[in-house]
Coordinates of C-alpha atoms in Angstrom, one line a residue:
M111 CA 131.2 158.3 89.4
R112 CA 129.7 154.8 89.2
R113 CA 132.4 153.5 91.6
R114 CA 131.5 156.2 94.1
V115 CA 127.8 155.4 94.0
A116 CA 128.5 151.7 94.3
G117 CA 130.8 152.3 97.3
A118 CA 128.1 154.5 99.0
L119 CA 125.5 151.8 98.6
L120 CA 127.8 149.1 100.0
G121 CA 128.5 151.3 103.0
A122 CA 124.8 151.9 103.6
V123 CA 124.1 148.1 103.5
A124 CA 126.9 147.5 106.0
L125 CA 125.5 150.1 108.4
L126 CA 122.0 148.5 108.2
A127 CA 123.4 145.0 108.8
S128 CA 125.4 146.2 111.8
G129 CA 122.5 148.1 113.2
C130 CA 120.3 145.0 113.6
G131 CA 122.7 143.3 116.0
I132 CA 122.8 140.0 114.1
R133 CA 126.1 138.8 112.8
G134 CA 125.9 137.3 109.3
T135 CA 126.8 133.7 108.7
S136 CA 127.4 131.5 105.6
V137 CA 126.2 128.4 107.4
P138 CA 122.5 127.5 106.9
V139 CA 120.5 127.3 110.1
D140 CA 117.7 124.8 110.7
A141 CA 115.2 126.5 113.0
G142 CA 112.9 123.5 113.1
P143 CA 109.2 123.4 112.1
A144 CA 107.0 126.5 112.6
P145 CA 105.5 126.6 116.1
S146 CA 101.9 125.4 116.4
R147 CA 99.4 126.6 118.9
A148 CA 97.5 123.3 118.8
S149 CA 98.1 121.3 122.0
C150 CA 96.3 118.2 120.7
Q151 CA 95.5 117.4 124.3
A152 CA 92.1 115.8 124.4
P153 CA 89.8 117.6 126.8
E154 CA 88.2 115.7 129.7
P155 CA 84.6 114.8 128.8
G156 CA 82.0 116.6 130.7
R157 CA 79.5 114.8 132.9
S158 CA 77.2 112.7 130.6
A159 CA 73.5 112.6 131.2
E160 CA 72.6 109.7 133.4
G161 CA 70.6 106.9 131.8
A162 CA 68.8 107.5 128.5
G163 CA 71.2 105.2 126.8
R164 CA 74.1 107.6 127.0
V165 CA 77.7 106.2 127.3
T166 CA 81.2 107.5 126.9
V167 CA 82.7 106.8 123.5
R168 CA 86.0 107.5 121.8
V169 CA 86.0 109.1 118.4
Y170 CA 89.0 110.1 116.2
L171 CA 89.4 113.7 115.2
I172 CA 92.1 115.5 113.2
C173 CA 94.9 117.5 114.9
T174 CA 98.0 118.7 113.2
S175 CA 97.8 116.2 110.3
R176 CA 97.1 113.2 112.5
I177 CA 94.0 111.6 114.0
L178 CA 93.7 111.3 117.7
S179 CA 91.0 110.0 119.9
V180 CA 88.8 112.1 122.2
S181 CA 86.1 111.0 124.6
R182 CA 82.5 112.1 124.2
S183 CA 79.1 111.3 125.6
A184 CA 76.8 109.7 123.0
R185 CA 73.3 108.2 123.1
L186 CA 73.4 104.7 121.6
T187 CA 70.0 103.4 122.6
D188 CA 67.1 104.1 124.9
E189 CA 66.7 100.4 125.7
K190 CA 68.4 98.3 128.3
T191 CA 69.5 95.8 125.8
P192 CA 73.0 96.3 124.1
P193 CA 72.7 98.3 120.9
E194 CA 73.1 96.6 117.5
P195 CA 76.3 97.3 115.6
L196 CA 74.5 99.4 113.1
Q197 CA 73.1 101.6 115.9
V198 CA 76.6 102.0 117.2
A199 CA 77.9 102.9 113.8
R200 CA 75.3 105.5 113.2
A201 CA 75.7 107.1 116.6
L202 CA 79.5 107.2 116.1
L203 CA 79.1 108.7 112.7
E204 CA 76.9 111.4 114.1
Q205 CA 79.6 112.2 116.6
L206 CA 82.2 112.5 113.9
Q207 CA 79.9 114.9 112.0
D208 CA 79.3 117.1 115.0
P209 CA 81.5 120.2 115.1
P210 CA 84.3 120.0 117.7
S211 CA 83.3 121.4 121.1
R212 CA 84.9 124.7 122.2
A213 CA 87.5 122.9 124.3
E214 CA 88.3 120.5 121.4
E215 CA 88.6 123.4 118.9
E216 CA 90.9 125.3 121.2
A217 CA 93.1 122.2 121.5
G218 CA 93.4 122.1 117.7
F219 CA 90.9 119.4 116.8
S220 CA 88.7 119.3 113.7
T221 CA 86.7 116.8 111.6
A222 CA 86.6 116.0 107.9
V223 CA 83.5 113.8 108.1
E224 CA 80.7 115.7 106.2
D225 CA 77.0 115.7 107.0
W226 CA 76.0 113.8 103.8
V227 CA 77.8 110.6 104.8
R228 CA 75.4 107.8 105.8
V229 CA 75.9 104.2 106.9
S230 CA 73.6 101.2 106.5
G231 CA 73.8 97.5 107.4
P232 CA 74.9 94.6 105.3
A233 CA 73.2 94.0 101.9
K234 CA 71.9 90.6 100.9
G235 CA 74.8 88.3 100.5
D236 CA 77.2 90.4 102.6
P237 CA 79.0 88.9 105.6
D238 CA 77.7 89.7 109.0
G239 CA 79.2 92.9 110.4
A240 CA 79.7 94.5 107.0
L241 CA 78.6 98.1 106.6
R242 CA 77.8 100.1 103.5
L243 CA 78.3 103.8 103.1
N244 CA 76.2 105.9 100.7
R245 CA 79.5 106.6 98.7
L246 CA 82.4 104.3 98.0
P247 CA 84.9 104.5 100.9
E248 CA 87.7 105.5 98.6
E249 CA 85.7 108.4 97.3
L250 CA 85.6 110.0 100.8
Q251 CA 88.3 112.4 101.9
S252 CA 91.2 110.3 103.2
Y253 CA 91.1 112.0 106.6
A254 CA 87.4 111.3 106.8
L255 CA 87.8 107.7 106.0
A256 CA 90.6 107.3 108.5
Q257 CA 88.4 108.9 111.2
I258 CA 85.6 106.5 110.4
V259 CA 87.8 103.4 110.3
C260 CA 89.6 104.1 113.6
T261 CA 86.5 105.2 115.4
F262 CA 84.6 102.0 114.3
A263 CA 87.6 99.8 115.0
E264 CA 87.4 100.1 118.8
T265 CA 83.7 99.0 119.0
T266 CA 81.4 96.1 118.3
V267 CA 81.2 97.4 114.7
A268 CA 84.6 95.8 114.1
D269 CA 85.6 92.1 114.0
S270 CA 87.6 90.3 116.7
R271 CA 90.8 91.7 115.2
H272 CA 89.5 95.3 115.2
R273 CA 89.1 95.4 111.4
V274 CA 86.1 97.2 109.7
V275 CA 84.4 95.9 106.6
L276 CA 83.1 98.8 104.4
G277 CA 81.6 99.1 100.9
G278 CA 79.7 101.4 98.7
P279 CA 75.9 101.6 98.3
D280 CA 75.5 99.3 95.3
A281 CA 75.9 95.7 96.5
D282 CA 76.1 94.4 92.9
R283 CA 79.0 96.7 91.8
D284 CA 80.7 98.0 95.0
P285 CA 83.0 95.4 96.5
L286 CA 83.5 95.2 100.2
K287 CA 86.9 96.0 101.6
R288 CA 88.5 95.4 105.0
Y289 CA 90.2 98.3 106.8
E290 CA 92.5 98.3 109.8
C291 CA 93.3 101.2 112.0
T292 CA 97.1 101.0 112.3
G293 CA 99.5 103.3 113.9
E294 CA 100.7 104.3 110.5
M295 CA 97.1 105.4 109.5
R296 CA 96.7 107.4 112.7
R297 CA 100.0 109.2 111.9
H298 CA 99.4 109.5 108.2
P299 CA 95.6 109.5 107.5
E300 CA 96.1 110.1 103.8
I301 CA 96.9 106.4 103.3
A302 CA 93.4 105.4 104.3
V303 CA 91.8 105.5 100.8
T304 CA 94.4 103.0 99.5
S305 CA 94.6 100.7 102.6
G306 CA 91.4 98.6 102.0
V307 CA 91.8 94.9 101.3
L308 CA 89.2 93.2 99.1
V309 CA 87.0 90.8 101.1
S310 CA 86.9 87.5 99.2

């Protein structure tokens, strides 16, 4: 009786398999990564307001586990004189904290830089060009730090070799570190929190 039941079950399984139209195989098949709807194609920036200190800037946003640059219009200064590095850093930080535009979001972009992040200029004894965040850089989310470093690196905030010097809020206890936006960091933003080199 048991053999008859087992035979009937095997026959039913065979019928189901043949009905789906797919031939079985013992060879594993690599179908590749799951498809993604994110194009990661940076949208063209809209027309920026004329004058009023607005310029086109490049900021780095997250898309499919990488960070990629997009162009935006930002207000750096209302004056005719070039903005100070701290002004530039604050304007760029605000851009990173802004939610992606509809076009950016549809292309798959997002940001990890939260609203509470603040930046200030060098403390007493710091080298020129150093910036201090209101939290130790390594305490930020790795993607957020990578966004900040790579966005700052292409501006007057960085040194001549496009490196950014960042530290925490306490000048007595928080050492400054030098960060560089490398291709590896753009592809793997998670390395940002361990990439800083102490400034001697």
